mmCIF file of C-alpha atoms in Angstrom:
data_model
loop_
_atom_site.group_PDB
_atom_site.id
_atom_site.type_symbol
_atom_site.label_atom_id
_atom_site.label_comp_id
_atom_site.label_asym_id
_atom_site.label_seq_id
_atom_site.Cartn_x
_atom_site.Cartn_y
_atom_site.Cartn_z
ATOM 1 C CA VAL A 1 157.255 21.554 11.578
ATOM 2 C CA ALA A 2 155.566 22.619 14.809
ATOM 3 C CA PRO A 3 157.194 24.885 17.413
ATOM 4 C CA VAL A 4 159.443 23.133 19.939
ATOM 5 C CA TRP A 5 158.645 23.657 23.634
ATOM 6 C CA PRO A 6 161.745 24.152 25.818
ATOM 7 C CA GLY A 7 163.128 20.762 26.853
ATOM 8 C CA CYS A 8 161.269 18.759 24.191
ATOM 9 C CA GLU A 9 163.608 16.512 22.211
ATOM 10 C CA GLY A 10 163.507 13.546 19.855
ATOM 11 C CA SER A 11 161.734 12.966 16.566
ATOM 12 C CA ILE A 12 159.253 15.408 15.047
ATOM 13 C CA ALA A 13 156.379 13.258 16.369
ATOM 14 C CA GLN A 14 157.929 13.157 19.864
ATOM 15 C CA LYS A 15 158.427 16.931 19.879
ATOM 16 C CA LYS A 16 154.814 17.457 18.770
ATOM 17 C CA ALA A 17 153.492 15.150 21.511
ATOM 18 C CA CYS A 18 155.756 16.852 24.044
ATOM 19 C CA PHE A 19 154.430 20.270 22.934
ATOM 20 C CA LYS A 20 150.813 19.173 23.481
ATOM 21 C CA GLN A 21 151.597 17.684 26.892
ATOM 22 C CA SER A 22 153.674 20.701 27.961
ATOM 23 C CA LEU A 23 150.939 23.122 26.868
ATOM 24 C CA ALA A 24 148.289 21.209 28.838
ATOM 25 C CA GLN A 25 150.539 21.129 31.924
ATOM 26 C CA HIS A 26 151.316 24.835 31.572
ATOM 27 C CA ILE A 27 147.625 25.743 31.378
ATOM 28 C CA ALA A 28 146.705 23.573 34.387
ATOM 29 C CA LYS A 29 149.640 24.750 36.518
ATOM 30 C CA ASN A 30 149.336 28.466 35.745
ATOM 31 C CA PHE A 31 145.560 28.997 35.657
ATOM 32 C CA LYS A 32 144.286 31.221 38.465
ATOM 33 C CA PHE A 33 140.556 31.598 38.980
ATOM 34 C CA PRO A 34 139.573 35.279 38.954
ATOM 35 C CA LYS A 35 138.359 36.823 42.196
ATOM 36 C CA GLY A 36 134.845 35.627 42.991
ATOM 37 C CA TYR A 37 135.239 32.374 41.040
ATOM 38 C CA GLN A 38 136.009 28.948 42.451
ATOM 39 C CA PRO A 39 136.645 25.614 40.761
ATOM 40 C CA GLY A 40 133.273 24.071 39.939
ATOM 41 C CA SER A 41 131.366 27.306 40.638
ATOM 42 C CA VAL A 42 130.782 28.080 36.955
ATOM 43 C CA LYS A 43 129.977 26.097 33.840
ATOM 44 C CA GLU A 44 131.673 28.176 31.174
ATOM 45 C CA LYS A 45 133.853 27.543 28.142
ATOM 46 C CA VAL A 46 136.383 30.008 26.760
ATOM 47 C CA VAL A 47 138.018 29.216 23.417
ATOM 48 C CA ILE A 48 141.254 31.039 22.714
ATOM 49 C CA SER A 49 142.982 31.213 19.344
ATOM 50 C CA PHE A 50 146.664 32.027 19.426
ATOM 51 C CA MET A 51 149.840 31.538 17.480
ATOM 52 C CA ILE A 52 153.467 30.935 18.243
ATOM 53 C CA ASN A 53 155.043 33.637 16.091
ATOM 54 C CA THR A 54 158.253 33.508 14.070
ATOM 55 C CA GLU A 55 160.214 34.540 17.176
ATOM 56 C CA GLY A 56 158.783 31.643 19.208
ATOM 57 C CA LEU A 57 156.517 33.873 21.305
ATOM 58 C CA PRO A 58 152.753 33.515 21.877
ATOM 59 C CA GLU A 59 150.287 36.012 20.385
ATOM 60 C CA VAL A 60 146.569 35.896 21.200
ATOM 61 C CA LEU A 61 144.432 36.166 18.059
ATOM 62 C CA ASP A 62 140.862 35.758 19.362
ATOM 63 C CA VAL A 63 138.933 34.841 22.518
ATOM 64 C CA ASN A 64 135.309 33.643 22.572
ATOM 65 C CA GLY A 65 132.851 32.534 25.234
ATOM 66 C CA GLY A 66 132.764 32.878 28.994
ATOM 67 C CA THR A 67 132.856 36.053 31.031
ATOM 68 C CA GLN A 68 135.331 38.870 30.515
ATOM 69 C CA GLU A 69 137.190 37.825 33.690
ATOM 70 C CA LEU A 70 137.616 34.248 32.452
ATOM 71 C CA GLN A 71 138.664 35.491 29.006
ATOM 72 C CA GLU A 72 141.313 37.744 30.568
ATOM 73 C CA GLU A 73 142.689 34.858 32.639
ATOM 74 C CA ALA A 74 142.830 32.593 29.582
ATOM 75 C CA LYS A 75 144.744 35.339 27.717
ATOM 76 C CA ARG A 76 147.135 35.847 30.641
ATOM 77 C CA ASN A 77 147.758 32.114 30.816
ATOM 78 C CA ILE A 78 148.547 31.795 27.109
ATOM 79 C CA MET A 79 150.764 34.890 27.122
ATOM 80 C CA SER A 80 152.849 33.317 29.917
ATOM 81 C CA ILE A 81 153.889 30.432 27.637
ATOM 82 C CA PRO A 82 157.699 30.348 27.508
ATOM 83 C CA GLN A 83 159.603 31.359 24.397
ATOM 84 C CA MET A 84 160.353 28.361 22.215
ATOM 85 C CA ILE A 85 161.912 27.416 18.917
ATOM 86 C CA PRO A 86 159.401 28.663 16.304
ATOM 87 C CA GLY A 87 157.709 26.428 13.761
ATOM 88 C CA GLN A 88 159.557 25.858 10.500
ATOM 89 C CA ALA A 89 158.515 25.599 6.858
ATOM 90 C CA GLY A 90 161.032 25.331 4.049
ATOM 91 C CA GLY A 91 163.876 26.028 6.464
ATOM 92 C CA LYS A 92 162.371 29.354 7.587
ATOM 93 C CA ALA A 93 160.590 30.324 10.804
ATOM 94 C CA LYS A 94 156.807 30.154 10.430
ATOM 95 C CA ALA A 95 153.989 31.281 12.738
ATOM 96 C CA ILE A 96 151.773 28.346 13.752
ATOM 97 C CA LYS A 97 148.167 28.840 14.925
ATOM 98 C CA TYR A 98 146.408 26.930 17.713
ATOM 99 C CA LYS A 99 142.940 26.900 19.262
ATOM 100 C CA VAL A 100 142.526 25.783 22.880
ATOM 101 C CA PRO A 101 139.323 25.424 24.931
ATOM 102 C CA PHE A 102 139.327 26.355 28.622
ATOM 103 C CA THR A 103 136.396 24.576 30.272
ATOM 104 C CA PHE A 104 135.302 25.654 33.762
#
């Protein structure tokens, strides 16, 4: 079972859909272009791999593409994800991995 974002309720499918929507909203709301960058001024893609660990906290695993400044902002954004109920497998907390593209 996937992690549960704060405020997401309902069936497993509803919680999963809510997680995806909440993650997308979080990224859009909290992204800050680094100094010297403006929306539409670059055509870059940063792909970040992360997990929600067994404590419900984000951990960045890998970052690829883009400039160092854009990579750092993508990391900052992911690390600001709120603590949530961790994923579950067999009744125990389980770390769940994700990969998200940031396209500029």
